[in-house]
Amino acid sequence: MTTPTSTSLPAQACVLWFTGLSGAGKSTTALAVQQALHAHRCANYLLDGDQLRQGLCRDLGFSAEAREENIRRIGEVAALMVDAGLITLVAAISPFQQMREQVRKRFAPGKFVEIFIDAPLAVCEARDPKGLYRRARAGEIRDFTGIDSRYEAPLAPELHIKTNQLAPQQAVEQIIHYLHQQHYLVATVTHPPTTR
């Protein structure tokens, strides 16, 4: 009899779109999910909105039109990666419902998984890892989401993760469980060759 030696997770390419206020835990959660996918040798790539603002989208401001173009570009890059067979994780505030729906339409049915990373504004302000809320309150940053620009919470996200109620590992487990449940991930067991 042979003994299972390793577990791999064949994956169905899709985009996991993490949306929420600054400080809600989008990047933290997406990175932890990425590490879980890496641990199972699952091909994936993480697109972080803050990093893309420094490169691909550095010419854009924060007006409604600029935010829409920012999300459109991220969506196009994500679509290319999904076409290449990757589970693509996107961590971006993407504050407006309409812009998220436009991105969803860019993907085939079932290929867009919206994950609402939710925390109350007061919690996000208390965390404020980059000091952005403090600067926005001081008037140093204009059109800051949650302060003087609205955030429209998803109406029917595939997943709703409340980071003020869940430990990071619990959030990851909930997302990975969903991916299994919806057959984006399928567990298989690899056996060594039989020796005689």
Short mmCIF file of N, CA and C in Angstrom, two decimals:
data_model
loop_
_atom_site.label_atom_id
_atom_site.label_comp_id
_atom_site.label_asym_id
_atom_site.label_seq_id
_atom_site.Cartn_x
_atom_site.Cartn_y
_atom_site.Cartn_z
N MET A 1 0.85 -1.20 0.00
CA MET A 1 0.00 0.00 0.00
C MET A 1 0.88 1.24 0.00
N THR A 2 0.49 2.25 -0.72
CA THR A 2 1.23 3.50 -0.74
C THR A 2 0.62 4.49 0.23
N THR A 3 1.44 5.44 0.67
CA THR A 3 1.00 6.46 1.61
C THR A 3 0.98 7.81 0.91
N PRO A 4 -0.10 8.59 1.06
CA PRO A 4 -0.13 9.93 0.46
C PRO A 4 1.05 10.75 0.95
N THR A 5 1.72 11.45 0.06
CA THR A 5 2.89 12.22 0.45
C THR A 5 2.68 13.72 0.35
N SER A 6 1.79 14.17 -0.48
CA SER A 6 1.61 15.62 -0.61
C SER A 6 0.21 15.94 -1.11
N THR A 7 -0.22 17.13 -0.81
CA THR A 7 -1.53 17.58 -1.24
C THR A 7 -1.37 18.80 -2.14
N SER A 8 -2.06 18.81 -3.26
CA SER A 8 -2.02 19.97 -4.15
C SER A 8 -3.45 20.42 -4.40
N LEU A 9 -3.61 21.65 -4.84
CA LEU A 9 -4.94 22.20 -5.07
C LEU A 9 -5.06 22.73 -6.49
N PRO A 10 -5.51 21.88 -7.43
CA PRO A 10 -5.80 22.42 -8.76
C PRO A 10 -6.80 23.55 -8.64
N ALA A 11 -6.59 24.61 -9.36
CA ALA A 11 -7.42 25.80 -9.18
C ALA A 11 -8.13 26.20 -10.46
N GLN A 12 -9.31 26.74 -10.28
CA GLN A 12 -10.05 27.37 -11.37
C GLN A 12 -9.73 28.86 -11.31
N ALA A 13 -9.19 29.40 -12.39
CA ALA A 13 -8.79 30.81 -12.40
C ALA A 13 -9.98 31.71 -12.13
N CYS A 14 -9.75 32.72 -11.32
CA CYS A 14 -10.79 33.70 -10.99
C CYS A 14 -10.11 34.91 -10.38
N VAL A 15 -10.86 35.98 -10.17
CA VAL A 15 -10.34 37.13 -9.45
C VAL A 15 -11.04 37.20 -8.10
N LEU A 16 -10.25 37.38 -7.05
CA LEU A 16 -10.77 37.63 -5.71
C LEU A 16 -10.59 39.12 -5.46
N TRP A 17 -11.70 39.85 -5.46
CA TRP A 17 -11.65 41.32 -5.40
C TRP A 17 -11.96 41.77 -3.97
N PHE A 18 -10.91 42.18 -3.24
CA PHE A 18 -11.04 42.63 -1.86
C PHE A 18 -11.34 44.13 -1.85
N THR A 19 -12.51 44.51 -1.37
CA THR A 19 -12.90 45.92 -1.31
C THR A 19 -13.24 46.30 0.12
N GLY A 20 -13.00 47.56 0.47
CA GLY A 20 -13.30 48.04 1.81
C GLY A 20 -12.55 49.33 2.09
N LEU A 21 -12.85 49.92 3.23
CA LEU A 21 -12.20 51.17 3.62
C LEU A 21 -10.70 50.98 3.82
N SER A 22 -9.96 52.07 3.74
CA SER A 22 -8.55 52.04 4.12
C SER A 22 -8.45 51.63 5.58
N GLY A 23 -7.59 50.67 5.88
CA GLY A 23 -7.44 50.22 7.26
C GLY A 23 -8.36 49.08 7.65
N ALA A 24 -9.24 48.67 6.74
CA ALA A 24 -10.17 47.58 7.06
C ALA A 24 -9.46 46.23 7.09
N GLY A 25 -8.34 46.13 6.35
CA GLY A 25 -7.58 44.88 6.33
C GLY A 25 -7.55 44.18 4.99
N LYS A 26 -7.77 44.93 3.91
CA LYS A 26 -7.78 44.32 2.57
C LYS A 26 -6.44 43.69 2.22
N SER A 27 -5.38 44.49 2.28
CA SER A 27 -4.06 43.99 1.89
C SER A 27 -3.60 42.89 2.83
N THR A 28 -3.83 43.07 4.13
CA THR A 28 -3.43 42.06 5.11
C THR A 28 -4.12 40.73 4.85
N THR A 29 -5.43 40.79 4.61
CA THR A 29 -6.19 39.57 4.36
C THR A 29 -5.80 38.94 3.03
N ALA A 30 -5.67 39.76 1.99
CA ALA A 30 -5.31 39.24 0.67
C ALA A 30 -3.94 38.58 0.71
N LEU A 31 -2.98 39.19 1.41
CA LEU A 31 -1.64 38.61 1.51
C LEU A 31 -1.68 37.27 2.25
N ALA A 32 -2.48 37.19 3.30
CA ALA A 32 -2.60 35.94 4.05
C ALA A 32 -3.25 34.85 3.20
N VAL A 33 -4.25 35.22 2.40
CA VAL A 33 -4.87 34.25 1.49
C VAL A 33 -3.85 33.81 0.44
N GLN A 34 -3.07 34.76 -0.07
CA GLN A 34 -2.04 34.41 -1.05
C GLN A 34 -1.05 33.40 -0.46
N GLN A 35 -0.65 33.61 0.79
CA GLN A 35 0.29 32.69 1.43
C GLN A 35 -0.33 31.30 1.58
N ALA A 36 -1.63 31.25 1.87
CA ALA A 36 -2.32 29.96 1.97
C ALA A 36 -2.34 29.26 0.61
N LEU A 37 -2.57 30.03 -0.46
CA LEU A 37 -2.56 29.45 -1.80
C LEU A 37 -1.17 28.97 -2.19
N HIS A 38 -0.14 29.76 -1.83
CA HIS A 38 1.25 29.35 -2.09
C HIS A 38 1.56 28.03 -1.38
N ALA A 39 1.07 27.90 -0.15
CA ALA A 39 1.36 26.70 0.63
C ALA A 39 0.83 25.44 -0.05
N HIS A 40 -0.20 25.61 -0.87
CA HIS A 40 -0.78 24.48 -1.60
C HIS A 40 -0.35 24.48 -3.07
N ARG A 41 0.70 25.26 -3.37
CA ARG A 41 1.26 25.31 -4.72
C ARG A 41 0.21 25.68 -5.76
N CYS A 42 -0.59 26.66 -5.41
CA CYS A 42 -1.66 27.13 -6.29
C CYS A 42 -1.20 28.42 -6.98
N ALA A 43 -1.19 28.43 -8.31
CA ALA A 43 -0.71 29.58 -9.06
C ALA A 43 -1.61 30.80 -8.82
N ASN A 44 -1.00 31.89 -8.39
CA ASN A 44 -1.78 33.09 -8.07
C ASN A 44 -0.91 34.33 -8.18
N TYR A 45 -1.56 35.50 -8.15
CA TYR A 45 -0.83 36.77 -8.14
C TYR A 45 -1.67 37.80 -7.39
N LEU A 46 -0.99 38.64 -6.60
CA LEU A 46 -1.66 39.68 -5.83
C LEU A 46 -1.41 41.05 -6.44
N LEU A 47 -2.48 41.76 -6.76
CA LEU A 47 -2.40 43.15 -7.23
C LEU A 47 -2.86 44.05 -6.09
N ASP A 48 -1.95 44.84 -5.56
CA ASP A 48 -2.27 45.72 -4.44
C ASP A 48 -2.48 47.14 -4.96
N GLY A 49 -3.63 47.72 -4.62
CA GLY A 49 -3.98 49.04 -5.12
C GLY A 49 -2.97 50.11 -4.79
N ASP A 50 -2.40 50.06 -3.57
CA ASP A 50 -1.41 51.06 -3.17
C ASP A 50 -0.16 50.97 -4.04
N GLN A 51 0.30 49.75 -4.31
CA GLN A 51 1.48 49.57 -5.14
C GLN A 51 1.23 50.01 -6.58
N LEU A 52 0.04 49.71 -7.09
CA LEU A 52 -0.28 50.10 -8.46
C LEU A 52 -0.38 51.61 -8.60
N ARG A 53 -0.77 52.29 -7.52
CA ARG A 53 -0.80 53.76 -7.52
C ARG A 53 0.59 54.35 -7.71
N GLN A 54 1.62 53.58 -7.37
CA GLN A 54 2.99 54.07 -7.50
C GLN A 54 3.58 53.77 -8.88
N GLY A 55 2.90 52.95 -9.66
CA GLY A 55 3.42 52.57 -10.96
C GLY A 55 2.40 52.78 -12.06
N LEU A 56 1.66 51.73 -12.37
CA LEU A 56 0.70 51.76 -13.48
C LEU A 56 -0.27 52.92 -13.40
N CYS A 57 -0.67 53.30 -12.20
CA CYS A 57 -1.71 54.34 -12.04
C CYS A 57 -1.18 55.62 -11.39
N ARG A 58 0.12 55.85 -11.47
CA ARG A 58 0.69 57.00 -10.78
C ARG A 58 0.28 58.34 -11.39
N ASP A 59 -0.25 58.31 -12.62
CA ASP A 59 -0.70 59.54 -13.27
C ASP A 59 -2.10 59.95 -12.84
N LEU A 60 -2.75 59.15 -12.01
CA LEU A 60 -4.15 59.41 -11.65
C LEU A 60 -4.27 60.07 -10.29
N GLY A 61 -5.26 60.95 -10.19
CA GLY A 61 -5.57 61.59 -8.91
C GLY A 61 -6.66 60.82 -8.19
N PHE A 62 -7.49 61.56 -7.43
CA PHE A 62 -8.51 60.90 -6.62
C PHE A 62 -9.91 61.45 -6.87
N SER A 63 -10.09 62.11 -8.01
CA SER A 63 -11.45 62.51 -8.39
C SER A 63 -12.25 61.26 -8.71
N ALA A 64 -13.57 61.39 -8.82
CA ALA A 64 -14.41 60.24 -9.14
C ALA A 64 -13.99 59.62 -10.47
N GLU A 65 -13.66 60.48 -11.45
CA GLU A 65 -13.26 59.99 -12.76
C GLU A 65 -11.93 59.25 -12.69
N ALA A 66 -10.99 59.80 -11.92
CA ALA A 66 -9.67 59.17 -11.79
C ALA A 66 -9.78 57.84 -11.05
N ARG A 67 -10.63 57.78 -10.04
CA ARG A 67 -10.82 56.51 -9.32
C ARG A 67 -11.41 55.45 -10.24
N GLU A 68 -12.34 55.88 -11.07
CA GLU A 68 -12.96 54.95 -12.01
C GLU A 68 -11.93 54.39 -12.98
N GLU A 69 -11.05 55.26 -13.49
CA GLU A 69 -10.00 54.81 -14.41
C GLU A 69 -9.01 53.91 -13.69
N ASN A 70 -8.69 54.23 -12.44
CA ASN A 70 -7.79 53.41 -11.64
C ASN A 70 -8.31 51.98 -11.54
N ILE A 71 -9.59 51.85 -11.20
CA ILE A 71 -10.18 50.52 -11.05
C ILE A 71 -10.32 49.82 -12.40
N ARG A 72 -10.61 50.59 -13.45
CA ARG A 72 -10.69 49.98 -14.79
C ARG A 72 -9.36 49.35 -15.18
N ARG A 73 -8.26 50.07 -14.93
CA ARG A 73 -6.94 49.55 -15.27
C ARG A 73 -6.63 48.29 -14.47
N ILE A 74 -6.90 48.35 -13.17
CA ILE A 74 -6.64 47.18 -12.33
C ILE A 74 -7.46 45.99 -12.83
N GLY A 75 -8.72 46.25 -13.18
CA GLY A 75 -9.57 45.19 -13.69
C GLY A 75 -9.04 44.57 -14.97
N GLU A 76 -8.49 45.40 -15.86
CA GLU A 76 -7.95 44.89 -17.12
C GLU A 76 -6.73 44.01 -16.87
N VAL A 77 -5.85 44.45 -15.95
CA VAL A 77 -4.68 43.64 -15.62
C VAL A 77 -5.12 42.31 -15.00
N ALA A 78 -6.08 42.39 -14.08
CA ALA A 78 -6.59 41.18 -13.43
C ALA A 78 -7.18 40.22 -14.46
N ALA A 79 -7.89 40.75 -15.45
CA ALA A 79 -8.50 39.91 -16.48
C ALA A 79 -7.44 39.17 -17.29
N LEU A 80 -6.33 39.85 -17.59
CA LEU A 80 -5.24 39.19 -18.32
C LEU A 80 -4.67 38.04 -17.51
N MET A 81 -4.54 38.25 -16.20
CA MET A 81 -3.97 37.21 -15.34
C MET A 81 -4.92 36.02 -15.19
N VAL A 82 -6.21 36.32 -15.10
CA VAL A 82 -7.19 35.23 -15.04
C VAL A 82 -7.16 34.45 -16.36
N ASP A 83 -7.05 35.15 -17.47
CA ASP A 83 -6.96 34.48 -18.78
C ASP A 83 -5.74 33.57 -18.84
N ALA A 84 -4.68 33.94 -18.09
CA ALA A 84 -3.46 33.14 -18.07
C ALA A 84 -3.56 31.96 -17.09
N GLY A 85 -4.70 31.85 -16.41
CA GLY A 85 -4.92 30.70 -15.54
C GLY A 85 -4.61 30.91 -14.08
N LEU A 86 -4.43 32.16 -13.66
CA LEU A 86 -4.08 32.44 -12.27
C LEU A 86 -5.29 32.82 -11.43
N ILE A 87 -5.29 32.40 -10.17
CA ILE A 87 -6.18 33.03 -9.21
C ILE A 87 -5.56 34.38 -8.90
N THR A 88 -6.28 35.44 -9.17
CA THR A 88 -5.75 36.80 -9.05
C THR A 88 -6.43 37.51 -7.90
N LEU A 89 -5.63 37.96 -6.95
CA LEU A 89 -6.15 38.67 -5.79
C LEU A 89 -5.96 40.17 -6.01
N VAL A 90 -7.00 40.95 -5.83
CA VAL A 90 -6.94 42.40 -5.96
C VAL A 90 -7.35 43.02 -4.63
N ALA A 91 -6.49 43.86 -4.08
CA ALA A 91 -6.80 44.60 -2.86
C ALA A 91 -6.86 46.07 -3.22
N ALA A 92 -8.07 46.61 -3.32
CA ALA A 92 -8.25 48.01 -3.73
C ALA A 92 -9.54 48.54 -3.10
N ILE A 93 -9.51 49.76 -2.60
CA ILE A 93 -10.69 50.33 -1.95
C ILE A 93 -11.90 50.23 -2.87
N SER A 94 -11.73 50.61 -4.14
CA SER A 94 -12.82 50.59 -5.14
C SER A 94 -14.15 50.98 -4.51
N PRO A 95 -14.30 52.27 -4.16
CA PRO A 95 -15.39 52.69 -3.26
C PRO A 95 -16.79 52.69 -3.84
N PHE A 96 -16.94 52.71 -5.16
CA PHE A 96 -18.27 52.89 -5.73
C PHE A 96 -18.82 51.60 -6.31
N GLN A 97 -20.08 51.33 -5.99
CA GLN A 97 -20.74 50.10 -6.43
C GLN A 97 -20.73 49.97 -7.96
N GLN A 98 -21.00 51.06 -8.65
CA GLN A 98 -21.09 51.01 -10.11
C GLN A 98 -19.75 50.59 -10.73
N MET A 99 -18.65 51.11 -10.21
CA MET A 99 -17.35 50.77 -10.79
C MET A 99 -17.03 49.29 -10.55
N ARG A 100 -17.41 48.78 -9.38
CA ARG A 100 -17.17 47.36 -9.13
C ARG A 100 -18.02 46.49 -10.05
N GLU A 101 -19.25 46.92 -10.31
CA GLU A 101 -20.11 46.16 -11.22
C GLU A 101 -19.58 46.19 -12.65
N GLN A 102 -19.00 47.31 -13.04
CA GLN A 102 -18.39 47.40 -14.37
C GLN A 102 -17.23 46.42 -14.50
N VAL A 103 -16.43 46.33 -13.45
CA VAL A 103 -15.31 45.37 -13.48
C VAL A 103 -15.85 43.94 -13.53
N ARG A 104 -16.87 43.66 -12.74
CA ARG A 104 -17.46 42.31 -12.74
C ARG A 104 -17.87 41.89 -14.16
N LYS A 105 -18.43 42.83 -14.91
CA LYS A 105 -18.89 42.52 -16.27
C LYS A 105 -17.73 42.18 -17.21
N ARG A 106 -16.52 42.56 -16.81
CA ARG A 106 -15.34 42.26 -17.63
C ARG A 106 -14.99 40.77 -17.60
N PHE A 107 -15.54 40.06 -16.61
CA PHE A 107 -15.21 38.66 -16.41
C PHE A 107 -16.38 37.75 -16.77
N ALA A 108 -16.07 36.54 -17.15
CA ALA A 108 -17.11 35.54 -17.42
C ALA A 108 -17.86 35.25 -16.12
N PRO A 109 -19.11 34.82 -16.22
CA PRO A 109 -19.88 34.48 -15.01
C PRO A 109 -19.12 33.50 -14.12
N GLY A 110 -19.09 33.80 -12.83
CA GLY A 110 -18.41 32.93 -11.88
C GLY A 110 -16.93 33.19 -11.73
N LYS A 111 -16.38 34.11 -12.51
CA LYS A 111 -14.94 34.38 -12.45
C LYS A 111 -14.59 35.57 -11.55
N PHE A 112 -15.61 36.27 -11.05
CA PHE A 112 -15.39 37.46 -10.21
C PHE A 112 -15.97 37.19 -8.83
N VAL A 113 -15.12 37.18 -7.82
CA VAL A 113 -15.54 36.94 -6.44
C VAL A 113 -15.30 38.22 -5.64
N GLU A 114 -16.38 38.90 -5.28
CA GLU A 114 -16.27 40.14 -4.51
C GLU A 114 -16.21 39.80 -3.03
N ILE A 115 -15.16 40.29 -2.37
CA ILE A 115 -14.96 40.03 -0.94
C ILE A 115 -14.97 41.36 -0.21
N PHE A 116 -16.02 41.60 0.55
CA PHE A 116 -16.16 42.85 1.30
C PHE A 116 -15.40 42.71 2.62
N ILE A 117 -14.28 43.42 2.72
CA ILE A 117 -13.50 43.45 3.95
C ILE A 117 -14.03 44.61 4.78
N ASP A 118 -14.77 44.27 5.81
CA ASP A 118 -15.60 45.24 6.52
C ASP A 118 -15.08 45.50 7.93
N ALA A 119 -14.95 46.76 8.25
CA ALA A 119 -14.66 47.20 9.62
C ALA A 119 -15.27 48.58 9.78
N PRO A 120 -15.83 48.91 10.95
CA PRO A 120 -16.40 50.24 11.15
C PRO A 120 -15.36 51.33 10.93
N LEU A 121 -15.82 52.48 10.47
CA LEU A 121 -14.91 53.60 10.23
C LEU A 121 -14.07 53.91 11.46
N ALA A 122 -14.69 53.88 12.64
CA ALA A 122 -13.96 54.19 13.88
C ALA A 122 -12.80 53.21 14.10
N VAL A 123 -13.01 51.95 13.76
CA VAL A 123 -11.96 50.95 13.90
C VAL A 123 -10.85 51.21 12.89
N CYS A 124 -11.23 51.52 11.66
CA CYS A 124 -10.23 51.82 10.63
C CYS A 124 -9.40 53.04 11.01
N GLU A 125 -10.05 54.05 11.55
CA GLU A 125 -9.33 55.25 11.98
C GLU A 125 -8.39 54.93 13.13
N ALA A 126 -8.82 54.09 14.05
CA ALA A 126 -7.97 53.73 15.18
C ALA A 126 -6.75 52.94 14.72
N ARG A 127 -6.93 52.11 13.72
CA ARG A 127 -5.80 51.35 13.17
C ARG A 127 -4.87 52.29 12.41
N ASP A 128 -5.41 52.99 11.43
CA ASP A 128 -4.72 54.00 10.61
C ASP A 128 -3.24 53.68 10.40
N PRO A 129 -2.90 52.53 9.80
CA PRO A 129 -1.50 52.12 9.70
C PRO A 129 -0.61 53.08 8.91
N LYS A 130 -1.19 53.86 8.01
CA LYS A 130 -0.38 54.78 7.19
C LYS A 130 -0.56 56.23 7.60
N GLY A 131 -1.34 56.48 8.63
CA GLY A 131 -1.58 57.85 9.07
C GLY A 131 -2.44 58.66 8.12
N LEU A 132 -3.17 57.98 7.24
CA LEU A 132 -3.95 58.69 6.22
C LEU A 132 -5.19 59.36 6.79
N TYR A 133 -5.86 58.71 7.73
CA TYR A 133 -7.06 59.31 8.33
C TYR A 133 -6.68 60.58 9.09
N ARG A 134 -5.58 60.52 9.82
CA ARG A 134 -5.13 61.70 10.56
C ARG A 134 -4.88 62.86 9.60
N ARG A 135 -4.22 62.57 8.48
CA ARG A 135 -3.94 63.62 7.50
C ARG A 135 -5.22 64.12 6.85
N ALA A 136 -6.16 63.20 6.59
CA ALA A 136 -7.44 63.61 5.99
C ALA A 136 -8.23 64.50 6.94
N ARG A 137 -8.25 64.16 8.22
CA ARG A 137 -8.95 64.97 9.21
C ARG A 137 -8.32 66.35 9.34
N ALA A 138 -7.01 66.41 9.10
CA ALA A 138 -6.29 67.68 9.18
C ALA A 138 -6.41 68.50 7.90
N GLY A 139 -7.08 67.95 6.90
CA GLY A 139 -7.26 68.66 5.64
C GLY A 139 -6.09 68.53 4.68
N GLU A 140 -5.14 67.65 5.00
CA GLU A 140 -3.96 67.48 4.15
C GLU A 140 -4.25 66.60 2.94
N ILE A 141 -5.28 65.74 3.04
CA ILE A 141 -5.69 64.88 1.93
C ILE A 141 -7.15 65.16 1.63
N ARG A 142 -7.43 65.46 0.39
CA ARG A 142 -8.82 65.73 0.00
C ARG A 142 -9.43 64.51 -0.68
N ASP A 143 -10.76 64.44 -0.66
CA ASP A 143 -11.50 63.35 -1.29
C ASP A 143 -11.07 61.99 -0.75
N PHE A 144 -10.83 61.93 0.56
CA PHE A 144 -10.39 60.67 1.16
C PHE A 144 -11.60 59.82 1.50
N THR A 145 -11.59 58.59 1.03
CA THR A 145 -12.74 57.69 1.23
C THR A 145 -13.02 57.47 2.71
N GLY A 146 -14.28 57.69 3.08
CA GLY A 146 -14.71 57.52 4.46
C GLY A 146 -14.76 58.82 5.23
N ILE A 147 -14.04 59.84 4.74
CA ILE A 147 -14.01 61.14 5.42
C ILE A 147 -14.80 62.16 4.62
N ASP A 148 -14.30 62.54 3.45
CA ASP A 148 -15.06 63.49 2.63
C ASP A 148 -15.40 62.92 1.25
N SER A 149 -15.26 61.61 1.12
CA SER A 149 -15.72 60.91 -0.08
C SER A 149 -16.35 59.60 0.39
N ARG A 150 -17.51 59.28 -0.14
CA ARG A 150 -18.26 58.14 0.39
C ARG A 150 -17.68 56.80 -0.04
N TYR A 151 -17.98 55.79 0.76
CA TYR A 151 -17.71 54.41 0.39
C TYR A 151 -19.05 53.70 0.30
N GLU A 152 -19.32 53.09 -0.83
CA GLU A 152 -20.57 52.36 -1.03
C GLU A 152 -20.33 50.87 -0.79
N ALA A 153 -20.87 50.38 0.31
CA ALA A 153 -20.67 48.98 0.66
C ALA A 153 -21.33 48.07 -0.38
N PRO A 154 -20.72 46.94 -0.68
CA PRO A 154 -21.32 46.00 -1.63
C PRO A 154 -22.71 45.56 -1.19
N LEU A 155 -23.60 45.42 -2.15
CA LEU A 155 -24.97 45.02 -1.85
C LEU A 155 -25.10 43.51 -1.68
N ALA A 156 -24.36 42.76 -2.47
CA ALA A 156 -24.45 41.29 -2.41
C ALA A 156 -23.09 40.67 -2.73
N PRO A 157 -22.11 40.89 -1.87
CA PRO A 157 -20.79 40.31 -2.14
C PRO A 157 -20.82 38.80 -1.98
N GLU A 158 -19.93 38.13 -2.66
CA GLU A 158 -19.82 36.68 -2.48
C GLU A 158 -19.38 36.34 -1.05
N LEU A 159 -18.54 37.19 -0.47
CA LEU A 159 -18.09 36.99 0.90
C LEU A 159 -18.10 38.32 1.65
N HIS A 160 -18.49 38.27 2.91
CA HIS A 160 -18.52 39.46 3.77
C HIS A 160 -17.69 39.12 5.01
N ILE A 161 -16.49 39.71 5.09
CA ILE A 161 -15.55 39.41 6.17
C ILE A 161 -15.48 40.61 7.12
N LYS A 162 -15.88 40.41 8.36
CA LYS A 162 -15.84 41.49 9.36
C LYS A 162 -14.55 41.35 10.16
N THR A 163 -13.56 42.17 9.81
CA THR A 163 -12.23 42.00 10.40
C THR A 163 -12.15 42.46 11.85
N ASN A 164 -13.15 43.19 12.32
CA ASN A 164 -13.15 43.56 13.74
C ASN A 164 -13.76 42.46 14.60
N GLN A 165 -14.27 41.40 13.96
CA GLN A 165 -14.87 40.29 14.69
C GLN A 165 -14.13 38.97 14.48
N LEU A 166 -13.28 38.92 13.46
CA LEU A 166 -12.55 37.69 13.14
C LEU A 166 -11.06 37.89 13.28
N ALA A 167 -10.36 36.88 13.78
CA ALA A 167 -8.91 36.89 13.75
C ALA A 167 -8.47 36.70 12.31
N PRO A 168 -7.28 37.21 11.94
CA PRO A 168 -6.83 37.08 10.55
C PRO A 168 -6.90 35.65 10.02
N GLN A 169 -6.49 34.66 10.82
CA GLN A 169 -6.51 33.28 10.36
C GLN A 169 -7.93 32.79 10.12
N GLN A 170 -8.88 33.25 10.94
CA GLN A 170 -10.28 32.88 10.73
C GLN A 170 -10.80 33.43 9.41
N ALA A 171 -10.40 34.66 9.09
CA ALA A 171 -10.81 35.26 7.82
C ALA A 171 -10.27 34.46 6.65
N VAL A 172 -9.00 34.06 6.74
CA VAL A 172 -8.39 33.26 5.68
C VAL A 172 -9.13 31.93 5.53
N GLU A 173 -9.39 31.28 6.64
CA GLU A 173 -10.07 29.98 6.60
C GLU A 173 -11.46 30.10 5.96
N GLN A 174 -12.15 31.19 6.26
CA GLN A 174 -13.48 31.40 5.68
C GLN A 174 -13.40 31.55 4.17
N ILE A 175 -12.39 32.28 3.70
CA ILE A 175 -12.23 32.49 2.25
C ILE A 175 -11.81 31.20 1.55
N ILE A 176 -10.84 30.49 2.13
CA ILE A 176 -10.39 29.23 1.53
C ILE A 176 -11.53 28.21 1.51
N HIS A 177 -12.32 28.18 2.57
CA HIS A 177 -13.47 27.28 2.62
C HIS A 177 -14.45 27.60 1.48
N TYR A 178 -14.69 28.87 1.25
CA TYR A 178 -15.58 29.29 0.16
C TYR A 178 -15.02 28.82 -1.19
N LEU A 179 -13.72 28.98 -1.38
CA LEU A 179 -13.11 28.59 -2.65
C LEU A 179 -13.25 27.08 -2.89
N HIS A 180 -13.13 26.30 -1.82
CA HIS A 180 -13.36 24.85 -1.94
C HIS A 180 -14.83 24.58 -2.25
N GLN A 181 -15.70 25.21 -1.48
CA GLN A 181 -17.14 24.98 -1.59
C GLN A 181 -17.66 25.28 -2.99
N GLN A 182 -17.11 26.34 -3.59
CA GLN A 182 -17.54 26.76 -4.93
C GLN A 182 -16.70 26.14 -6.05
N HIS A 183 -15.81 25.22 -5.66
CA HIS A 183 -15.00 24.45 -6.62
C HIS A 183 -13.98 25.30 -7.38
N TYR A 184 -13.56 26.42 -6.78
CA TYR A 184 -12.41 27.14 -7.33
C TYR A 184 -11.13 26.37 -6.99
N LEU A 185 -11.16 25.68 -5.86
CA LEU A 185 -10.06 24.82 -5.44
C LEU A 185 -10.61 23.41 -5.28
N VAL A 186 -9.84 22.44 -5.79
CA VAL A 186 -10.24 21.04 -5.66
C VAL A 186 -9.07 20.26 -5.09
N ALA A 187 -9.24 19.73 -3.89
CA ALA A 187 -8.15 19.01 -3.23
C ALA A 187 -7.90 17.68 -3.93
N THR A 188 -6.63 17.40 -4.17
CA THR A 188 -6.24 16.09 -4.70
C THR A 188 -5.06 15.59 -3.89
N VAL A 189 -4.86 14.30 -3.89
CA VAL A 189 -3.76 13.70 -3.14
C VAL A 189 -2.80 13.04 -4.11
N THR A 190 -1.50 13.31 -3.92
CA THR A 190 -0.47 12.75 -4.79
C THR A 190 0.19 11.57 -4.08
N HIS A 191 0.33 10.45 -4.77
CA HIS A 191 0.96 9.25 -4.21
C HIS A 191 2.32 9.03 -4.86
N PRO A 192 3.26 8.45 -4.12
CA PRO A 192 4.55 8.12 -4.73
C PRO A 192 4.40 6.89 -5.62
N PRO A 193 5.34 6.65 -6.53
CA PRO A 193 5.28 5.44 -7.35
C PRO A 193 5.35 4.20 -6.48
N THR A 194 4.64 3.15 -6.86
CA THR A 194 4.68 1.90 -6.12
C THR A 194 6.00 1.19 -6.40
N THR A 195 6.66 0.76 -5.33
CA THR A 195 7.93 0.03 -5.49
C THR A 195 7.71 -1.42 -5.12
N ARG A 196 8.43 -2.29 -5.79
CA ARG A 196 8.29 -3.73 -5.51
C ARG A 196 9.61 -4.29 -5.01
#
